[in-house]
GROMACS .gro file of C-alpha atoms in nm:
model
  415
    1UNK     CA    1   9.206   9.741  10.444
    2UNK     CA    2   9.159   9.371  10.504
    3UNK     CA    3   9.444   9.345  10.743
    4UNK     CA    4   9.284   9.559  11.010
    5UNK     CA    5   8.998   9.330  11.104
    6UNK     CA    6   9.230   9.029  11.077
    7UNK     CA    7   9.481   9.168  11.324
    8UNK     CA    8   9.229   9.351  11.544
    9UNK     CA    9   8.999   9.050  11.607
   10UNK     CA   10   9.250   8.772  11.548
   11UNK     CA   11   9.557   8.893  11.745
   12UNK     CA   12   9.583   9.035  12.099
   13UNK     CA   13   9.740   9.363  12.009
   14UNK     CA   14   9.912   9.629  12.206
   15UNK     CA   15  10.004   9.831  11.901
   16UNK     CA   16   9.885   9.837  11.534
   17UNK     CA   17  10.141   9.988  11.287
   18UNK     CA   18  10.092  10.095  10.943
   19UNK     CA   19  10.367  10.165  10.694
   20UNK     CA   20  10.252  10.352  10.375
   21UNK     CA   21  10.558  10.542  10.238
   22UNK     CA   22  10.753  10.406   9.958
   23UNK     CA   23  10.973  10.659   9.798
   24UNK     CA   24  10.760  10.704   9.491
   25UNK     CA   25  10.464  10.763   9.733
   26UNK     CA   26  10.641  11.083   9.846
   27UNK     CA   27  10.622  11.214   9.480
   28UNK     CA   28  10.266  11.123   9.446
   29UNK     CA   29  10.175  11.300   9.776
   30UNK     CA   30  10.380  11.603   9.685
   31UNK     CA   31  10.184  11.642   9.359
   32UNK     CA   32   9.851  11.586   9.551
   33UNK     CA   33   9.955  11.872   9.799
   34UNK     CA   34  10.040  12.112   9.520
   35UNK     CA   35   9.679  12.066   9.396
   36UNK     CA   36   9.522  12.138   9.748
   37UNK     CA   37   9.684  12.231  10.088
   38UNK     CA   38   9.465  11.984  10.272
   39UNK     CA   39   9.605  11.687  10.078
   40UNK     CA   40   9.952  11.517  10.094
   41UNK     CA   41   9.869  11.236  10.330
   42UNK     CA   42   9.751  10.890  10.250
   43UNK     CA   43   9.375  10.914  10.248
   44UNK     CA   44   9.314  10.533  10.261
   45UNK     CA   45   9.465  10.521  10.607
   46UNK     CA   46   9.182  10.746  10.740
   47UNK     CA   47   8.879  10.626  10.521
   48UNK     CA   48   8.954  10.259  10.489
   49UNK     CA   49   9.193  10.141  10.764
   50UNK     CA   50   9.065  10.352  11.052
   51UNK     CA   51   8.711  10.489  11.003
   52UNK     CA   52   8.537  10.156  11.004
   53UNK     CA   53   8.716  10.011  11.303
   54UNK     CA   54   8.788  10.322  11.516
   55UNK     CA   55   8.520  10.223  11.787
   56UNK     CA   56   8.672   9.881  11.839
   57UNK     CA   57   9.032  10.012  11.824
   58UNK     CA   58   8.939  10.253  12.099
   59UNK     CA   59   8.742   9.995  12.297
   60UNK     CA   60   9.030   9.730  12.295
   61UNK     CA   61   9.272  10.005  12.383
   62UNK     CA   62   9.496   9.927  12.078
   63UNK     CA   63   9.743  10.214  12.015
   64UNK     CA   64   9.801  10.309  11.643
   65UNK     CA   65  10.141  10.421  11.473
   66UNK     CA   66  10.139  10.522  11.119
   67UNK     CA   67  10.365  10.712  10.868
   68UNK     CA   68  10.054  10.782  10.657
   69UNK     CA   69  10.104  11.152  10.727
   70UNK     CA   70  10.321  11.169  10.423
   71UNK     CA   71  10.418  11.519  10.359
   72UNK     CA   72  10.124  11.656  10.553
   73UNK     CA   73  10.083  11.477  10.892
   74UNK     CA   74   9.882  11.769  11.043
   75UNK     CA   75   9.617  11.750  10.786
   76UNK     CA   76   9.619  11.360  10.830
   77UNK     CA   77   9.565  11.405  11.208
   78UNK     CA   78   9.288  11.660  11.139
   79UNK     CA   79   9.110  11.419  10.925
   80UNK     CA   80   9.135  11.145  11.202
   81UNK     CA   81   9.010  11.386  11.451
   82UNK     CA   82   8.697  11.418  11.228
   83UNK     CA   83   8.653  11.042  11.216
   84UNK     CA   84   8.689  11.011  11.594
   85UNK     CA   85   8.435  11.287  11.652
   86UNK     CA   86   8.193  11.131  11.408
   87UNK     CA   87   8.232  10.797  11.597
   88UNK     CA   88   8.207  10.979  11.929
   89UNK     CA   89   8.537  10.833  12.059
   90UNK     CA   90   8.784  11.033  12.238
   91UNK     CA   91   9.135  10.975  12.112
   92UNK     CA   92   9.467  11.154  12.178
   93UNK     CA   93   9.633  11.202  11.839
   94UNK     CA   94   9.999  11.303  11.831
   95UNK     CA   95  10.178  11.438  11.523
   96UNK     CA   96  10.562  11.395  11.460
   97UNK     CA   97  10.677  11.675  11.245
   98UNK     CA   98  11.034  11.810  11.175
   99UNK     CA   99  11.109  11.595  10.876
  100UNK     CA  100  11.038  11.858  10.614
  101UNK     CA  101  11.354  12.038  10.502
  102UNK     CA  102  11.224  12.263  10.235
  103UNK     CA  103  11.321  12.571  10.443
  104UNK     CA  104  11.691  12.444  10.408
  105UNK     CA  105  11.680  12.404  10.030
  106UNK     CA  106  11.926  12.692   9.949
  107UNK     CA  107  12.168  12.602  10.229
  108UNK     CA  108  12.170  12.236  10.100
  109UNK     CA  109  12.212  12.340   9.745
  110UNK     CA  110  12.505  12.573   9.836
  111UNK     CA  111  12.666  12.299  10.031
  112UNK     CA  112  12.707  12.108   9.711
  113UNK     CA  113  12.493  11.808   9.816
  114UNK     CA  114  12.468  11.548   9.528
  115UNK     CA  115  12.249  11.237   9.480
  116UNK     CA  116  12.367  10.938   9.701
  117UNK     CA  117  12.373  10.680   9.410
  118UNK     CA  118  12.418  10.864   9.080
  119UNK     CA  119  12.625  11.171   9.203
  120UNK     CA  120  12.374  11.398   9.021
  121UNK     CA  121  12.380  11.769   9.092
  122UNK     CA  122  12.121  11.921   9.316
  123UNK     CA  123  11.800  11.957   9.089
  124UNK     CA  124  11.663  12.310   9.010
  125UNK     CA  125  11.308  12.197   9.074
  126UNK     CA  126  11.293  12.044   9.415
  127UNK     CA  127  10.930  11.999   9.540
  128UNK     CA  128  10.978  11.816   9.869
  129UNK     CA  129  11.276  11.725  10.097
  130UNK     CA  130  11.214  11.499  10.387
  131UNK     CA  131  11.450  11.364  10.655
  132UNK     CA  132  11.409  10.982  10.749
  133UNK     CA  133  11.357  11.042  11.126
  134UNK     CA  134  11.421  10.770  11.378
  135UNK     CA  135  11.194  10.614  11.637
  136UNK     CA  136  11.250  10.861  11.950
  137UNK     CA  137  10.978  11.113  11.857
  138UNK     CA  138  10.735  10.822  11.829
  139UNK     CA  139  10.825  10.668  12.169
  140UNK     CA  140  10.809  11.030  12.327
  141UNK     CA  141  10.455  11.073  12.176
  142UNK     CA  142  10.356  10.749  12.329
  143UNK     CA  143  10.514  10.838  12.673
  144UNK     CA  144  10.296  11.146  12.660
  145UNK     CA  145   9.986  10.923  12.644
  146UNK     CA  146   9.914  10.943  12.258
  147UNK     CA  147   9.651  10.680  12.136
  148UNK     CA  148   9.737  10.745  11.769
  149UNK     CA  149  10.083  10.870  11.645
  150UNK     CA  150  10.094  11.006  11.291
  151UNK     CA  151  10.437  11.067  11.131
  152UNK     CA  152  10.571  11.206  10.809
  153UNK     CA  153  10.883  11.043  10.660
  154UNK     CA  154  11.067  10.827  10.914
  155UNK     CA  155  11.250  10.487  10.853
  156UNK     CA  156  11.012  10.213  10.803
  157UNK     CA  157  11.125  10.018  11.107
  158UNK     CA  158  11.106  10.319  11.330
  159UNK     CA  159  10.717  10.278  11.363
  160UNK     CA  160  10.791   9.936  11.535
  161UNK     CA  161  11.105  10.043  11.729
  162UNK     CA  162  10.913  10.344  11.875
  163UNK     CA  163  10.656  10.144  12.070
  164UNK     CA  164  10.918   9.903  12.178
  165UNK     CA  165  11.140  10.183  12.319
  166UNK     CA  166  10.824  10.311  12.484
  167UNK     CA  167  10.719   9.979  12.627
  168UNK     CA  168  11.065   9.855  12.762
  169UNK     CA  169  11.243  10.185  12.828
  170UNK     CA  170  11.541  10.086  12.607
  171UNK     CA  171  11.815  10.352  12.629
  172UNK     CA  172  11.988  10.531  12.352
  173UNK     CA  173  12.307  10.343  12.402
  174UNK     CA  174  12.156   9.987  12.424
  175UNK     CA  175  12.246   9.928  12.056
  176UNK     CA  176  12.187   9.551  12.051
  177UNK     CA  177  11.832   9.609  12.167
  178UNK     CA  178  11.772   9.891  11.920
  179UNK     CA  179  11.902   9.682  11.644
  180UNK     CA  180  11.663   9.398  11.752
  181UNK     CA  181  11.362   9.625  11.752
  182UNK     CA  182  11.467   9.762  11.424
  183UNK     CA  183  11.488   9.405  11.284
  184UNK     CA  184  11.137   9.342  11.404
  185UNK     CA  185  11.018   9.654  11.215
  186UNK     CA  186  11.221   9.570  10.913
  187UNK     CA  187  11.058   9.215  10.887
  188UNK     CA  188  10.703   9.336  10.905
  189UNK     CA  189  10.758   9.670  10.711
  190UNK     CA  190  10.616   9.544  10.378
  191UNK     CA  191  10.301   9.390  10.536
  192UNK     CA  192  10.243   9.040  10.400
  193UNK     CA  193  10.599   9.019  10.238
  194UNK     CA  194  10.733   8.817  10.528
  195UNK     CA  195  10.414   8.613  10.546
  196UNK     CA  196  10.464   8.455  10.206
  197UNK     CA  197  10.408   8.754   9.983
  198UNK     CA  198  10.633   8.742   9.665
  199UNK     CA  199  10.807   8.427   9.808
  200UNK     CA  200  11.038   8.252   9.565
  201UNK     CA  201  10.852   7.916   9.634
  202UNK     CA  202  10.517   8.105   9.574
  203UNK     CA  203  10.343   7.774   9.464
  204UNK     CA  204  10.387   7.659   9.834
  205UNK     CA  205  10.191   7.953   9.980
  206UNK     CA  206   9.815   7.897  10.028
  207UNK     CA  207   9.530   8.138  10.002
  208UNK     CA  208   9.667   8.465   9.874
  209UNK     CA  209   9.326   8.619   9.888
  210UNK     CA  210   9.329   8.608  10.259
  211UNK     CA  211   9.695   8.627  10.321
  212UNK     CA  212   9.790   8.674  10.695
  213UNK     CA  213   9.951   8.993  10.804
  214UNK     CA  214  10.239   8.955  11.060
  215UNK     CA  215  10.225   8.990  11.435
  216UNK     CA  216  10.542   9.045  11.636
  217UNK     CA  217  10.569   8.938  12.018
  218UNK     CA  218  10.889   9.103  12.141
  219UNK     CA  219  11.054   9.069  12.474
  220UNK     CA  220  11.240   9.333  12.664
  221UNK     CA  221  11.566   9.136  12.577
  222UNK     CA  222  11.502   9.197  12.197
  223UNK     CA  223  11.405   8.830  12.103
  224UNK     CA  224  11.076   8.816  11.915
  225UNK     CA  225  10.840   8.570  11.768
  226UNK     CA  226  10.684   8.649  11.440
  227UNK     CA  227  10.344   8.488  11.357
  228UNK     CA  228  10.021   8.561  11.190
  229UNK     CA  229   9.649   8.558  11.291
  230UNK     CA  230   9.477   8.216  11.303
  231UNK     CA  231   9.265   8.099  11.001
  232UNK     CA  232   9.458   8.324  10.748
  233UNK     CA  233   9.643   8.233  10.431
  234UNK     CA  234  10.006   8.286  10.365
  235UNK     CA  235  10.305   8.113  10.515
  236UNK     CA  236  10.564   8.188  10.783
  237UNK     CA  237  10.883   7.979  10.747
  238UNK     CA  238  11.253   8.013  10.768
  239UNK     CA  239  11.248   8.093  10.390
  240UNK     CA  240  10.977   8.371  10.392
  241UNK     CA  241  11.140   8.554  10.679
  242UNK     CA  242  11.498   8.502  10.554
  243UNK     CA  243  11.397   8.661  10.222
  244UNK     CA  244  11.248   8.962  10.376
  245UNK     CA  245  11.562   8.986  10.619
  246UNK     CA  246  11.794   9.058  10.319
  247UNK     CA  247  11.542   9.277  10.137
  248UNK     CA  248  11.659   9.645  10.066
  249UNK     CA  249  11.937   9.623  10.327
  250UNK     CA  250  12.260   9.725  10.142
  251UNK     CA  251  12.528   9.597  10.355
  252UNK     CA  252  12.369   9.341  10.613
  253UNK     CA  253  12.653   9.424  10.865
  254UNK     CA  254  12.607   9.789  10.832
  255UNK     CA  255  12.235   9.867  10.786
  256UNK     CA  256  12.228  10.249  10.867
  257UNK     CA  257  11.927  10.381  11.065
  258UNK     CA  258  11.907  10.705  11.255
  259UNK     CA  259  11.896  10.537  11.597
  260UNK     CA  260  12.146  10.252  11.546
  261UNK     CA  261  12.372  10.097  11.285
  262UNK     CA  262  12.256   9.725  11.257
  263UNK     CA  263  12.461   9.424  11.210
  264UNK     CA  264  12.212   9.153  11.094
  265UNK     CA  265  12.481   8.899  10.976
  266UNK     CA  266  12.462   8.669  11.281
  267UNK     CA  267  12.083   8.669  11.314
  268UNK     CA  268  11.911   8.321  11.356
  269UNK     CA  269  11.569   8.238  11.241
  270UNK     CA  270  11.413   7.925  11.404
  271UNK     CA  271  11.079   7.759  11.303
  272UNK     CA  272  10.853   7.708  11.591
  273UNK     CA  273  10.615   7.400  11.556
  274UNK     CA  274  10.256   7.407  11.664
  275UNK     CA  275  10.155   7.746  11.542
  276UNK     CA  276   9.864   7.773  11.288
  277UNK     CA  277  10.017   7.891  10.955
  278UNK     CA  278  10.360   7.897  11.105
  279UNK     CA  279  10.584   8.112  11.328
  280UNK     CA  280  10.955   8.179  11.382
  281UNK     CA  281  11.172   8.297  11.667
  282UNK     CA  282  11.434   8.552  11.570
  283UNK     CA  283  11.738   8.671  11.769
  284UNK     CA  284  12.089   8.755  11.733
  285UNK     CA  285  12.072   9.116  11.588
  286UNK     CA  286  12.381   9.332  11.696
  287UNK     CA  287  12.397   9.711  11.700
  288UNK     CA  288  12.657   9.977  11.672
  289UNK     CA  289  12.625  10.361  11.724
  290UNK     CA  290  12.450  10.542  11.451
  291UNK     CA  291  12.635  10.786  11.215
  292UNK     CA  292  12.602  11.160  11.260
  293UNK     CA  293  12.403  11.187  10.937
  294UNK     CA  294  12.034  11.152  10.834
  295UNK     CA  295  11.918  11.026  10.495
  296UNK     CA  296  11.697  11.263  10.308
  297UNK     CA  297  11.437  11.180  10.026
  298UNK     CA  298  11.388  11.472   9.782
  299UNK     CA  299  11.144  11.474   9.502
  300UNK     CA  300  11.166  11.715   9.199
  301UNK     CA  301  10.972  11.799   8.885
  302UNK     CA  302  11.148  11.639   8.592
  303UNK     CA  303  10.889  11.684   8.308
  304UNK     CA  304  10.592  11.484   8.192
  305UNK     CA  305  10.541  11.128   8.078
  306UNK     CA  306  10.273  10.904   7.934
  307UNK     CA  307  10.241  10.533   7.876
  308UNK     CA  308  10.046  10.352   7.592
  309UNK     CA  309   9.964   9.970   7.621
  310UNK     CA  310   9.819   9.833   7.309
  311UNK     CA  311   9.746   9.453   7.253
  312UNK     CA  312   9.830   9.326   6.900
  313UNK     CA  313   9.691   9.008   6.757
  314UNK     CA  314   9.759   8.789   6.452
  315UNK     CA  315  10.057   8.644   6.291
  316UNK     CA  316  10.401   8.812   6.357
  317UNK     CA  317  10.257   8.998   6.642
  318UNK     CA  318  10.586   9.088   6.777
  319UNK     CA  319  10.725   9.237   6.461
  320UNK     CA  320  10.395   9.422   6.404
  321UNK     CA  321  10.419   9.566   6.763
  322UNK     CA  322  10.786   9.682   6.739
  323UNK     CA  323  10.726   9.850   6.401
  324UNK     CA  324  10.401  10.024   6.531
  325UNK     CA  325  10.576  10.149   6.832
  326UNK     CA  326  10.874  10.282   6.634
  327UNK     CA  327  10.634  10.435   6.388
  328UNK     CA  328  10.451  10.618   6.644
  329UNK     CA  329  10.763  10.775   6.785
  330UNK     CA  330  10.874  10.871   6.428
  331UNK     CA  331  10.548  11.032   6.354
  332UNK     CA  332  10.547  11.232   6.678
  333UNK     CA  333  10.910  11.341   6.629
  334UNK     CA  334  10.804  11.465   6.289
  335UNK     CA  335  10.539  11.673   6.447
  336UNK     CA  336  10.790  11.791   6.727
  337UNK     CA  337  11.032  11.923   6.461
  338UNK     CA  338  10.747  12.119   6.279
  339UNK     CA  339  10.644  12.281   6.600
  340UNK     CA  340  10.991  12.328   6.735
  341UNK     CA  341  10.980  12.112   7.032
  342UNK     CA  342  11.300  11.924   7.133
  343UNK     CA  343  11.307  11.539   7.120
  344UNK     CA  344  11.191  11.307   7.400
  345UNK     CA  345  11.428  11.299   7.706
  346UNK     CA  346  11.351  10.914   7.728
  347UNK     CA  347  11.157  10.646   7.566
  348UNK     CA  348  11.090  10.281   7.658
  349UNK     CA  349  10.965  10.041   7.398
  350UNK     CA  350  10.901   9.691   7.509
  351UNK     CA  351  10.694   9.424   7.325
  352UNK     CA  352  10.550   9.209   7.600
  353UNK     CA  353  10.539   8.843   7.484
  354UNK     CA  354  10.871   8.867   7.299
  355UNK     CA  355  11.076   8.827   7.622
  356UNK     CA  356  11.201   9.176   7.597
  357UNK     CA  357  11.201   9.172   7.977
  358UNK     CA  358  11.498   8.932   7.970
  359UNK     CA  359  11.711   9.160   7.747
  360UNK     CA  360  12.009   8.958   7.594
  361UNK     CA  361  11.890   8.650   7.772
  362UNK     CA  362  11.551   8.624   7.600
  363UNK     CA  363  11.466   8.300   7.421
  364UNK     CA  364  11.360   8.403   7.075
  365UNK     CA  365  11.128   8.166   6.900
  366UNK     CA  366  11.203   8.059   6.541
  367UNK     CA  367  10.863   8.013   6.392
  368UNK     CA  368  10.739   8.379   6.388
  369UNK     CA  369  10.661   8.403   6.759
  370UNK     CA  370  10.346   8.435   6.945
  371UNK     CA  371  10.019   8.529   6.771
  372UNK     CA  372   9.956   8.800   7.037
  373UNK     CA  373  10.174   9.049   7.207
  374UNK     CA  374  10.134   9.383   7.391
  375UNK     CA  375  10.308   9.711   7.298
  376UNK     CA  376  10.434   9.876   7.605
  377UNK     CA  377  10.552  10.230   7.492
  378UNK     CA  378  10.641  10.500   7.747
  379UNK     CA  379  10.778  10.852   7.681
  380UNK     CA  380  10.918  11.131   7.881
  381UNK     CA  381  10.946  11.499   7.776
  382UNK     CA  382  11.028  11.829   7.953
  383UNK     CA  383  10.707  11.975   7.797
  384UNK     CA  384  10.362  11.884   7.872
  385UNK     CA  385  10.234  11.980   7.516
  386UNK     CA  386  10.478  11.735   7.360
  387UNK     CA  387  10.342  11.455   7.556
  388UNK     CA  388   9.985  11.544   7.474
  389UNK     CA  389  10.075  11.511   7.114
  390UNK     CA  390  10.207  11.172   7.167
  391UNK     CA  391   9.881  11.064   7.357
  392UNK     CA  392   9.674  11.190   7.062
  393UNK     CA  393   9.877  10.989   6.821
  394UNK     CA  394   9.819  10.638   6.956
  395UNK     CA  395   9.459  10.589   6.829
  396UNK     CA  396   9.552  10.671   6.474
  397UNK     CA  397   9.786  10.361   6.468
  398UNK     CA  398   9.477  10.146   6.495
  399UNK     CA  399   9.364  10.238   6.133
  400UNK     CA  400   9.692  10.369   5.983
  401UNK     CA  401   9.967  10.111   6.077
  402UNK     CA  402   9.953   9.737   6.146
  403UNK     CA  403   9.637   9.515   6.126
  404UNK     CA  404   9.537   9.349   6.450
  405UNK     CA  405   9.582   9.646   6.707
  406UNK     CA  406   9.294   9.532   6.919
  407UNK     CA  407   9.251   9.840   7.151
  408UNK     CA  408   9.435  10.082   7.387
  409UNK     CA  409   9.433   9.955   7.741
  410UNK     CA  410   9.280  10.227   7.957
  411UNK     CA  411   9.188  10.452   7.665
  412UNK     CA  412   9.384  10.759   7.552
  413UNK     CA  413   9.713  10.764   7.750
  414UNK     CA  414   9.720  11.024   8.046
  415UNK     CA  415   9.978  11.275   8.077
   0.00000   0.00000   0.00000
């Protein structure tokens, strides 16, 4: 985890925060915990981010907040305790629990809860259900003297708002301040995304290999300066921060969080001269009372899938790729009908190099197209056995279909 030494030795930190939980991560961690009850948290946090630096973190008095607990925060804390014991440092580790809603499954199902976006019915095979908790449990743990706070599912910005509430004693009804703290968290939640990562003007961003991670200096009034450690790559500018501001917000005047409803429409971002690598001052967040609801992230088992990726060389590579992919599907469907399996629940064929990514806006070339392309073929099926048949039928295409199939990336597709 390169950001840790960068921030630990290049910044004067009170708090070091880690955001690990995308929604897809919750699915992966649920699957891991199903394999073994001691899994279900993000192991990289313990082994790569904390273990090598734990003595220095302790020596400098930096306090750590992380949602790396995933769906098993107690196991994460136990693993950290082991690391601390090995390094002979005495750290108070707090765990925020209570986000796990699996005991409420039947009640929620009975209440007719549906999917927020698609309106789909409550799935039969729910494996995990977690509430996005707010910042209060984190600030409380810090109030009680925790050196490290491990949470499960909370809102990404809560891991920053928590330490700010703890440091400044912000009240539950000081909504403008809570919105400002949430904005600070929202801007740095994806690590290097606000310091030039995936920036539209990517060509203006230097040294991706050593991209700087963000540092927030916040005042008790809620204004903050966003910078990065000296001698690091990346870029902090009006543009990089503004792009992150509108990232995954929904309605910027009503960004719904458990502690506050945020209005970011009047926020100003001002570049500050004289900072190595750039810095901005951010202020003007407004807050309203939160709703009475929590958001819940549920994962469920929806079958099995596999992905085959095969480069194709030679003239008319795109046409060869398309026909090969379609033929593999036809062949496996033939086998399915012989064995009594139903059809795939979903398939995806894309020939990379043919501008399939652009859909109807693709620019098709007139002269037969590129002399190399890549088949991207993914399938989804309710039964594992059907997907295993698919994965066995990729290699035979190399000798039984188009010439020029030069390999299968990563070998036989994994189910």
